[in-house]
């Protein structure tokens, strides 16, 4: 089944673990050349960061794409950089809890009744709309896509406070079991301590 | 009262310099490949232009790999001009790489590596790649210029779709290109996020009732829907060499220190060849064989020639065009004599196009074209005199006299170059024959003249 195939891909990938700054950092290298990096809190075992890196069609090394966690900021925003979003725009990020996937969109100073959040099962995505036509976002849940699980509109809820819209989607049973299993597996990996380590996957 | 100087807004359009072959715009052939006497900057050389036209068709067809052509003829008979003509008629999408024979001799790179890089620069791959674009209707552009006139400009651009609105910060380059494209509120534009390329799609329908002065060609389009940022597939052409470079870079922090690529390992090349063939079979990519032009090909040595023999056999090889002005001479790196200084086995693989010296009428015509290109007006008599000089000395010398005579004419505040101006520069600057004559007469008073008596080897 699809749920198992994702677990198998994870298991067959080359993994390197590192414990640093109270975080368990794991780097995965998959057989198709893709790379994934995850960071877990050591105490609570919560996922803090998950990011991906692909090679472009021509073979150039791509940039890290953040799936979960704080978006990466450019080292120094150069003056001549072509175009970028103004800092007053809404910023979108995903931050999961133990039981649900959760997205936070900051900088949205509108009342709660402006927003409508819905599931589009045919396109496998969640859509956030605003009645004042200021914000619109369409996003998928890669975790469910990887395991080929259906989207369920009853699992979806949202709140609004402090200029932040929080959208939650309850994790289905299958995801919870996978995460438990994976965490056990990762704890078995010998995490090297502080300092430099030879990364086997690079 | 002190006035602050407002700096002029510099034009972004590039001013092109006039080169030796900038008047060439094509081969000057009609649809049946018949050469016109004077067309697209080309004059005379009918047979060789017709031959070049046939080669051009073969290149455009793109099926035949690894053919080589040699353009041979005396100095100043338009060999490079024909090659440039081919490059111009191929258009910007077909790769055309030009190099001079002596360019490949470098201490940093072996000769064969330089040649293989040149070969691979001449093969293009058209491939689809995903890029991120921003597509929306312009709500507002706000550009703040600092009051002092100098320093960075700050700009903000507000874009919207039917569903959302976003404010963007603009870099200096972006501000320039927005003002160059004359983007204003109400336009629907796309911006390539990586390169910053802007394209205007048209004006939004909601602005259709504005009483604006607008051209008949103004197109009205719907305001885009959904999110502002989209992923889109674009087709672009890269050369095999560029793919080599991308894949041969040292990864990790070492990449910071390795600016140049140096030599590319043959394994990398093989991998890329295999990958490109795979893409072609899957229909993801298309191979566009281009042209490699080697001027002064007699400067290559024996090793290079044998490498060329081998390289031409590969099915990923471009059409090779070479030009030389040598007769029977020593092949560089050996003691053997051969026509054009090229070994017989390579000559055997070549199609040879010969150029012949220009007639008086053609010389006159070429001088006229160059005068137009260099923006110099010539009186009828001066033109005749210059043609005469061109016939007796060389075409290149006559062309050089155009701009110098033009300057002399401007100094005496004339508008049209007269015979006197030509005479004056003719006396100021020696041509090759007069210079040698002068040398023969005054040899004794020059330095090192004794050693010169052992005749210099001019075959190379």
XYZ file of C-alpha atoms in Angstrom:
662
model
C 0.000 0.000 0.000
C 0.987 3.594 -0.588
C 1.506 4.318 3.100
C 4.119 1.603 3.214
C 5.890 2.687 0.040
C 6.724 6.078 1.573
C 8.044 4.400 4.708
C 10.136 2.101 2.526
C 11.566 5.030 0.578
C 12.489 6.684 3.867
C 14.088 3.508 5.160
C 16.098 2.923 2.001
C 17.474 6.474 1.938
C 20.925 7.261 3.284
C 20.605 9.025 6.604
C 22.975 11.072 8.717
C 22.012 12.181 12.206
C 23.462 14.980 14.280
C 22.504 16.297 17.704
C 23.136 19.997 18.055
C 21.604 22.959 19.970
C 18.991 20.723 21.588
C 17.823 19.537 18.182
C 18.087 16.199 16.455
C 19.044 16.965 12.859
C 18.634 14.321 10.188
C 19.755 14.501 6.595
C 18.247 12.075 4.058
C 19.604 11.384 0.587
C 17.173 9.550 -1.665
C 18.080 7.318 -4.563
C 16.761 9.843 -7.131
C 19.210 12.536 -5.925
C 16.702 14.499 -3.843
C 17.741 15.589 -0.374
C 15.612 16.177 2.705
C 16.629 17.623 6.053
C 14.552 17.427 9.239
C 15.064 18.900 12.688
C 13.286 17.585 15.811
C 13.167 19.070 19.285
C 15.090 16.712 21.614
C 12.671 17.119 24.532
C 9.267 17.177 22.902
C 10.128 15.264 19.690
C 8.245 17.902 17.699
C 9.155 18.526 14.094
C 10.683 22.011 13.842
C 12.038 22.126 10.299
C 11.662 20.026 7.194
C 13.228 21.188 3.962
C 13.938 19.764 0.524
C 16.558 20.270 -2.134
C 16.289 19.055 -5.737
C 18.660 19.256 -8.656
C 17.428 21.344 -11.580
C 16.852 19.707 -14.967
C 20.278 20.752 -16.170
C 21.960 19.371 -13.057
C 22.562 22.562 -11.095
C 22.232 22.405 -7.310
C 18.944 23.994 -6.281
C 18.052 26.054 -3.228
C 16.543 24.569 -0.077
C 12.744 24.638 -0.176
C 11.182 24.822 3.264
C 8.165 22.586 3.816
C 7.823 22.959 7.570
C 9.229 25.696 9.781
C 10.483 29.250 9.529
C 11.266 30.256 5.922
C 14.956 30.746 5.193
C 16.037 34.351 4.938
C 18.582 35.343 2.338
C 22.023 35.895 3.961
C 22.282 39.541 2.916
C 19.496 41.147 0.955
C 21.534 42.835 -1.742
C 20.365 46.193 -2.996
C 20.359 45.043 -6.578
C 18.215 41.992 -5.945
C 15.632 42.025 -8.651
C 12.293 41.839 -6.878
C 11.071 40.589 -3.534
C 7.982 40.753 -1.382
C 7.649 43.691 0.942
C 7.901 42.810 4.637
C 4.373 44.116 5.264
C 2.875 41.310 3.194
C 1.307 38.274 4.828
C 3.929 35.606 5.555
C 2.999 31.982 5.261
C 4.628 29.183 7.247
C 3.809 25.705 8.434
C 4.364 24.602 12.014
C 2.989 21.240 13.076
C 1.830 20.072 16.463
C 1.709 16.492 17.701
C -1.837 15.900 16.550
C -2.352 18.247 13.626
C -0.772 19.962 10.667
C -0.853 23.674 11.264
C -0.242 26.750 9.132
C 0.235 30.287 10.406
C -0.194 33.338 8.220
C 1.052 36.478 9.923
C 0.376 40.085 8.969
C -3.308 39.619 8.207
C -4.981 42.544 9.999
C -8.557 41.736 8.942
C -11.498 40.472 11.046
C -12.155 36.750 11.197
C -15.323 36.797 9.082
C -13.323 37.995 6.059
C -11.626 34.635 5.758
C -12.979 31.427 4.327
C -10.971 28.218 4.314
C -12.060 25.205 2.281
C -10.817 21.901 0.946
C -10.690 21.180 -2.771
C -10.566 17.366 -2.926
C -10.186 17.210 -6.731
C -7.013 19.323 -6.748
C -5.889 17.923 -3.375
C -5.399 21.308 -1.799
C -6.679 23.715 0.842
C -7.780 27.172 -0.316
C -7.768 30.315 1.829
C -9.884 33.145 0.440
C -10.609 36.647 1.666
C -13.832 38.486 0.887
C -11.920 41.786 0.611
C -9.692 40.236 -2.089
C -6.475 40.909 -0.227
C -5.158 37.407 0.297
C -5.511 34.107 -1.511
C -3.515 30.946 -1.032
C -3.725 27.467 -2.419
C -1.561 24.813 -0.807
C -1.366 21.054 -0.546
C -0.374 18.806 2.333
C 2.728 16.992 1.050
C 2.532 14.444 3.898
C -0.888 13.254 2.717
C 0.227 13.320 -0.944
C 3.239 11.143 -0.195
C 1.033 8.538 1.490
C -1.783 9.074 -1.043
C -4.372 9.683 1.669
C -7.585 11.599 0.887
C -8.294 15.110 2.183
C -11.197 15.433 4.585
C -12.966 18.761 5.053
C -14.190 17.824 8.548
C -10.584 17.689 9.806
C -10.077 21.348 8.902
C -10.515 24.301 11.272
C -9.191 27.851 11.601
C -8.901 30.671 14.120
C -7.723 34.261 13.935
C -5.929 36.204 16.637
C -3.171 38.842 16.875
C -3.192 39.498 13.107
C -2.464 35.834 12.551
C -4.619 33.284 10.833
C -4.060 29.755 12.091
C -5.316 26.892 9.962
C -5.254 23.384 11.475
C -5.834 20.026 9.884
C -6.117 17.009 12.167
C -3.544 14.353 11.310
C -5.201 11.091 10.248
C -4.455 7.821 12.086
C -2.136 6.554 9.349
C 0.100 9.620 9.562
C 0.285 9.368 13.349
C 1.434 5.740 13.213
C 4.035 6.491 10.532
C 5.433 9.346 12.569
C 5.656 7.189 15.686
C 7.408 4.426 13.778
C 9.818 6.816 12.121
C 10.727 8.511 15.380
C 11.616 5.162 16.910
C 13.797 4.402 13.888
C 15.519 7.777 14.087
C 16.291 7.405 17.764
C 18.136 4.206 16.918
C 20.423 6.153 14.562
C 23.664 6.942 16.282
C 23.591 10.685 16.622
C 27.037 12.176 16.750
C 27.516 14.884 19.339
C 28.693 18.422 18.946
C 31.398 19.484 16.548
C 32.225 18.609 12.990
C 31.128 15.316 11.576
C 31.774 13.649 8.283
C 28.479 13.621 6.497
C 28.176 10.217 4.912
C 25.438 11.266 2.547
C 27.421 14.002 0.827
C 21.596 80.578 -4.973
C 23.188 77.220 -5.302
C 21.441 75.077 -7.790
C 21.567 71.355 -7.518
C 22.429 69.629 -10.712
C 19.931 67.056 -11.765
C 21.844 64.246 -13.452
C 20.696 63.350 -16.903
C 18.734 60.194 -17.234
C 21.048 57.981 -19.202
C 19.591 56.056 -22.076
C 19.638 52.351 -21.471
C 19.906 51.419 -25.130
C 23.418 50.325 -25.957
C 25.434 52.227 -28.513
C 27.072 49.741 -30.834
C 30.559 50.336 -32.136
C 31.305 49.899 -35.771
C 33.363 46.792 -36.416
C 35.078 45.551 -39.535
C 32.067 43.435 -40.471
C 29.177 45.317 -38.882
C 27.706 46.122 -42.292
C 27.055 42.414 -42.959
C 23.431 41.483 -42.348
C 23.201 38.200 -44.210
C 24.425 36.329 -47.239
C 22.366 38.362 -49.720
C 20.639 35.420 -51.384
C 17.101 35.201 -52.718
C 14.693 32.350 -51.986
C 16.135 30.192 -54.773
C 19.580 30.669 -53.188
C 20.637 32.825 -56.152
C 23.004 35.537 -54.952
C 22.041 39.158 -55.627
C 24.922 41.340 -56.826
C 24.604 43.765 -53.891
C 22.483 42.799 -50.898
C 22.618 42.727 -47.100
C 26.068 44.307 -47.136
C 27.528 41.636 -49.401
C 29.072 42.487 -52.774
C 30.317 40.124 -55.503
C 31.781 36.689 -54.609
C 28.686 35.225 -56.256
C 29.908 31.637 -56.519
C 31.201 31.437 -52.960
C 28.073 33.063 -51.539
C 25.917 30.610 -53.410
C 28.038 27.768 -51.988
C 27.695 29.244 -48.504
C 23.921 29.369 -49.061
C 23.852 25.630 -49.728
C 25.848 25.021 -46.547
C 23.413 27.289 -44.686
C 20.464 25.166 -45.809
C 22.316 22.075 -44.577
C 22.868 23.683 -41.171
C 19.244 24.816 -40.904
C 18.117 21.311 -41.794
C 20.151 20.090 -38.836
C 20.272 16.438 -39.834
C 23.861 16.184 -40.956
C 26.487 16.329 -38.257
C 30.189 16.847 -38.462
C 30.580 18.400 -41.896
C 33.455 20.753 -42.381
C 33.826 23.617 -44.818
C 36.977 25.541 -45.693
C 36.788 29.068 -47.067
C 40.079 29.773 -48.800
C 41.197 32.886 -50.598
C 43.591 35.796 -50.663
C 43.619 38.322 -47.837
C 40.764 40.809 -48.024
C 38.457 38.807 -50.260
C 35.601 38.477 -47.793
C 36.199 35.111 -46.076
C 35.260 36.338 -42.627
C 32.439 38.360 -44.169
C 30.896 35.185 -45.599
C 31.155 33.433 -42.236
C 29.539 36.433 -40.533
C 26.839 36.390 -43.191
C 26.077 32.766 -42.360
C 25.942 33.640 -38.645
C 23.543 36.522 -39.308
C 21.213 34.449 -41.493
C 21.053 31.665 -38.908
C 19.508 34.068 -36.415
C 19.971 34.278 -32.669
C 18.536 30.849 -31.860
C 21.215 28.771 -33.569
C 24.517 28.732 -31.707
C 27.370 30.275 -33.660
C 30.784 30.184 -32.039
C 33.657 32.054 -33.631
C 37.294 31.795 -32.639
C 40.653 32.530 -34.167
C 43.148 29.727 -34.657
C 45.607 31.172 -32.173
C 43.030 31.444 -29.382
C 43.369 27.811 -28.375
C 47.006 28.136 -27.342
C 46.891 28.787 -23.629
C 48.973 27.680 -20.682
C 45.932 26.948 -18.537
C 44.235 24.548 -20.851
C 45.376 21.969 -23.348
C 44.759 22.655 -27.021
C 42.361 19.785 -27.408
C 40.375 20.837 -24.332
C 39.974 24.334 -25.768
C 38.828 22.807 -29.050
C 36.341 20.456 -27.391
C 34.894 23.343 -25.388
C 34.495 25.308 -28.611
C 32.812 22.307 -30.247
C 30.373 21.956 -27.372
C 29.598 25.672 -27.286
C 28.382 25.270 -30.856
C 25.725 22.663 -29.984
C 22.536 23.971 -28.457
C 19.946 22.048 -26.456
C 16.421 23.413 -26.331
C 14.858 22.265 -23.100
C 11.852 22.972 -20.912
C 12.498 24.218 -17.419
C 10.161 25.297 -14.656
C 10.525 28.826 -13.409
C 8.614 30.962 -10.975
C 6.764 33.882 -12.452
C 4.656 36.643 -10.992
C 1.587 37.474 -13.061
C -0.780 40.263 -12.155
C -2.356 43.633 -12.847
C -0.381 46.691 -11.773
C -2.276 48.657 -9.121
C 0.421 51.163 -8.315
C 4.080 51.861 -9.008
C 5.867 54.137 -6.601
C 9.482 55.122 -7.258
C 11.322 57.456 -4.901
C 14.394 59.163 -6.266
C 16.695 60.643 -3.632
C 16.576 64.449 -3.569
C 20.332 64.773 -4.139
C 20.049 63.000 -7.438
C 22.629 60.385 -6.564
C 22.226 57.176 -4.634
C 19.901 54.238 -4.877
C 16.326 54.598 -5.955
C 13.647 52.916 -3.877
C 10.643 51.431 -5.517
C 7.438 49.640 -4.629
C 5.129 47.797 -6.953
C 1.620 46.695 -6.029
C 0.192 43.859 -8.082
C -3.190 42.184 -7.865
C -5.176 39.296 -9.231
C -8.904 38.825 -8.942
C -8.323 37.231 -5.535
C -5.370 38.923 -3.887
C -2.968 41.827 -3.707
C 0.758 41.975 -2.852
C 3.329 44.720 -2.466
C 6.842 44.093 -3.829
C 10.112 45.884 -3.124
C 12.025 46.679 -6.281
C 15.755 46.575 -6.886
C 17.528 49.180 -8.999
C 17.651 46.998 -12.092
C 13.954 46.293 -11.809
C 13.115 49.992 -11.558
C 15.132 50.638 -14.713
C 13.466 47.906 -16.701
C 9.994 48.903 -15.492
C 10.531 52.452 -16.712
C 12.065 51.181 -19.938
C 8.996 49.038 -20.605
C 6.798 52.031 -19.670
C 4.747 49.929 -17.265
C 1.913 51.879 -15.645
C -1.092 51.238 -13.443
C -3.655 49.095 -15.229
C -1.161 47.028 -17.225
C -1.148 43.253 -16.869
C 2.452 42.052 -16.655
C 4.487 38.932 -15.963
C 7.851 39.010 -14.224
C 10.301 36.123 -14.311
C 11.368 35.933 -10.688
C 14.870 34.593 -11.330
C 15.948 36.819 -14.218
C 13.676 39.799 -13.639
C 12.494 39.800 -17.246
C 9.252 41.751 -17.621
C 6.717 41.178 -20.348
C 3.583 43.213 -20.842
C 0.519 41.144 -21.665
C -1.797 44.101 -22.257
C -4.151 46.427 -20.401
C -6.771 45.254 -17.960
C -10.410 45.273 -19.127
C -11.388 47.272 -16.059
C -9.405 50.183 -17.515
C -11.096 49.948 -20.910
C -13.304 52.966 -20.196
C -10.456 55.255 -19.183
C -10.149 58.104 -21.626
C -6.497 57.496 -22.308
C -4.620 58.167 -25.469
C -3.680 54.706 -26.550
C -2.505 53.117 -29.740
C -4.648 50.927 -31.928
C -2.488 47.947 -31.013
C -3.303 48.140 -27.282
C -4.648 44.773 -26.243
C -7.132 44.296 -23.470
C -6.821 41.228 -21.267
C -8.598 39.853 -18.224
C -7.101 40.397 -14.809
C -5.325 37.113 -13.877
C -6.985 34.765 -11.401
C -5.779 32.963 -8.290
C -2.345 33.389 -6.793
C 0.132 35.973 -8.009
C 3.076 33.595 -8.067
C 2.833 30.705 -10.445
C 5.146 28.013 -11.700
C 5.377 27.939 -15.437
C 7.304 25.897 -17.978
C 9.535 27.907 -20.269
C 11.611 26.705 -23.198
C 15.140 27.998 -23.522
C 18.337 27.127 -25.334
C 21.576 26.290 -23.560
C 24.794 25.022 -25.075
C 26.279 21.656 -24.190
C 29.264 23.501 -22.760
C 27.040 25.356 -20.300
C 25.548 22.069 -19.100
C 29.096 20.702 -18.735
C 30.083 23.668 -16.599
C 27.026 23.404 -14.346
C 27.714 19.737 -13.702
C 31.480 19.925 -13.313
C 31.569 22.588 -10.612
C 33.043 21.461 -7.368
C 30.237 21.124 -4.895
C 30.137 22.493 -1.386
C 32.249 25.273 0.004
C 35.067 24.605 -2.489
C 32.839 26.134 -5.171
C 33.496 29.498 -3.560
C 37.141 29.351 -4.477
C 36.999 27.856 -7.943
C 36.041 30.676 -10.227
C 37.144 29.220 -13.508
C 36.129 25.788 -14.650
C 39.471 24.680 -16.049
C 39.378 21.367 -17.808
C 36.207 19.347 -17.807
C 36.566 15.633 -17.215
C 35.645 13.424 -20.129
C 33.442 11.317 -17.816
C 31.298 14.370 -17.130
C 30.963 14.957 -20.871
C 30.019 11.339 -21.505
C 27.388 11.443 -18.748
C 25.901 14.589 -20.216
C 25.854 13.185 -23.742
C 23.972 10.165 -22.431
C 21.562 12.384 -20.502
C 20.885 14.629 -23.488
C 20.246 11.624 -25.745
C 17.831 10.301 -23.111
C 15.980 13.639 -22.980
C 15.780 13.683 -26.760
C 14.273 10.216 -26.883
C 11.746 11.162 -24.211
C 10.883 14.290 -26.189
C 11.961 16.586 -23.368
C 14.722 18.260 -25.309
C 15.694 19.099 -28.847
C 19.245 19.313 -30.153
C 20.116 22.326 -32.287
C 23.422 21.770 -34.050
C 25.145 25.078 -34.643
C 28.277 26.328 -36.325
C 31.858 26.520 -35.146
C 33.898 29.012 -37.118
C 37.693 28.881 -36.868
C 39.380 31.849 -38.511
C 43.079 31.663 -39.466
C 42.909 27.892 -39.272
C 46.503 27.495 -40.480
C 47.554 28.573 -36.971
C 46.415 25.183 -35.630
C 49.095 22.540 -35.362
C 49.283 18.874 -36.256
C 47.773 17.690 -32.938
C 44.741 19.918 -33.384
C 44.187 18.724 -36.929
C 44.228 15.092 -35.914
C 41.860 15.924 -33.048
C 39.513 17.617 -35.538
C 39.568 14.493 -37.708
C 38.348 12.486 -34.770
C 35.926 15.075 -33.376
C 34.117 15.446 -36.688
C 33.105 11.799 -36.538
C 31.011 12.238 -33.396
C 27.271 12.509 -34.021
C 27.089 15.407 -31.559
C 29.358 17.594 -33.619
C 28.443 20.927 -35.212
C 29.130 22.096 -38.734
C 32.713 23.349 -38.789
C 33.626 26.318 -40.953
C 37.261 27.262 -41.290
C 38.953 30.108 -43.095
C 42.532 30.530 -44.223
C 44.500 32.808 -46.515
C 47.560 30.565 -46.901
C 48.727 28.720 -50.000
C 50.968 25.676 -49.958
C 52.823 25.997 -46.700
C 54.335 24.089 -43.803
C 51.855 22.370 -41.462
C 52.490 23.775 -38.017
C 54.203 21.238 -35.778
C 55.683 19.215 -38.672
C 58.177 19.725 -41.481
C 55.742 18.782 -44.215
C 54.283 21.129 -46.764
C 50.601 20.949 -47.560
C 47.957 23.099 -49.303
C 46.540 25.745 -46.884
C 48.839 24.311 -44.177
C 46.228 21.646 -43.483
C 47.084 17.921 -43.673
C 45.753 16.101 -46.718
C 43.601 13.662 -44.702
C 41.647 16.536 -43.161
C 41.459 18.407 -46.480
C 39.870 15.296 -47.896
C 36.931 15.689 -45.491
C 36.358 19.332 -46.340
C 34.105 21.104 -48.778
C 36.262 23.947 -50.057
C 34.808 27.313 -51.040
C 37.218 29.648 -52.841
C 36.948 33.419 -52.798
C 38.439 35.490 -55.609
C 39.803 39.051 -55.648
C 37.226 41.798 -56.114
C 36.819 43.631 -59.429
C 37.002 47.406 -59.603
C 33.213 47.770 -59.682
C 32.822 45.567 -56.620
C 35.537 47.417 -54.728
C 33.722 50.679 -55.478
C 30.486 49.197 -54.171
C 32.087 47.880 -50.954
C 33.706 51.263 -50.268
C 30.299 52.881 -50.715
C 28.698 50.504 -48.190
C 31.488 51.117 -45.681
C 31.108 54.895 -46.114
C 27.432 54.585 -45.202
C 28.280 52.376 -42.231
C 30.915 54.798 -40.938
C 28.720 57.811 -41.685
C 31.233 59.499 -43.994
C 30.104 61.340 -47.124
C 32.338 60.943 -50.142
C 32.362 63.102 -53.268
C 32.188 61.340 -56.628
C 35.842 62.043 -57.510
C 37.091 61.087 -54.080
C 35.192 57.835 -54.422
C 36.941 57.130 -57.742
C 40.342 57.936 -56.267
C 39.685 55.730 -53.269
C 38.580 52.861 -55.506
C 41.805 53.244 -57.468
C 43.806 53.116 -54.200
C 41.816 50.041 -53.191
C 42.651 48.292 -56.443
C 46.348 49.160 -56.365
C 47.087 48.616 -52.705
C 44.494 46.644 -50.786
C 40.815 46.891 -49.938
C 41.573 47.001 -46.207
C 43.911 49.970 -46.648
C 41.279 51.837 -48.650
C 38.665 51.145 -45.950
C 41.025 52.469 -43.290
C 41.399 55.679 -45.293
C 37.614 56.305 -45.156
C 37.399 57.150 -41.461
C 40.753 58.987 -41.388
C 39.816 61.061 -44.436
C 36.457 61.714 -42.792
C 38.248 63.109 -39.745
C 40.558 65.309 -41.849
C 37.506 66.614 -43.685
C 35.705 67.432 -40.444
C 38.779 69.274 -39.132
C 38.682 71.663 -42.097
C 34.930 71.990 -41.453
C 33.934 70.315 -44.702
C 30.845 68.144 -45.066
C 31.921 65.941 -47.935
C 35.278 64.201 -48.300
C 37.156 65.633 -51.301
C 40.096 64.298 -53.304
C 42.424 66.554 -51.263
C 41.416 64.839 -48.019
C 42.151 61.440 -49.537
C 45.504 62.706 -50.846
C 46.367 64.066 -47.436
C 45.729 60.817 -45.544
C 47.367 58.873 -48.372
C 50.536 60.854 -47.762
C 50.193 60.588 -43.976
C 49.714 56.826 -43.789
C 51.778 54.336 -45.743
C 50.278 51.246 -47.281
C 52.082 47.963 -47.113
C 53.853 48.256 -50.489
C 55.108 51.779 -49.862
C 56.212 50.825 -46.387
C 58.322 47.934 -47.698
C 59.741 50.192 -50.364
C 60.725 52.687 -47.665
C 62.335 49.911 -45.671
C 64.414 48.818 -48.622
C 65.656 52.358 -49.230
C 66.496 53.249 -45.658
C 67.355 49.798 -44.341
C 70.817 50.843 -43.263
C 69.665 53.526 -40.872
C 67.347 51.193 -38.926
C 68.370 49.277 -35.827
C 69.326 45.566 -36.083
C 69.370 45.668 -39.879
C 72.361 43.253 -40.041
C 70.502 40.415 -38.401
C 67.532 40.986 -40.672
C 69.594 39.923 -43.700
C 69.147 36.252 -42.842
C 65.715 36.103 -44.445
C 62.829 35.770 -41.967
C 60.684 32.711 -42.198
C 57.316 34.060 -43.182
C 55.603 30.768 -43.723
C 53.984 30.834 -40.296
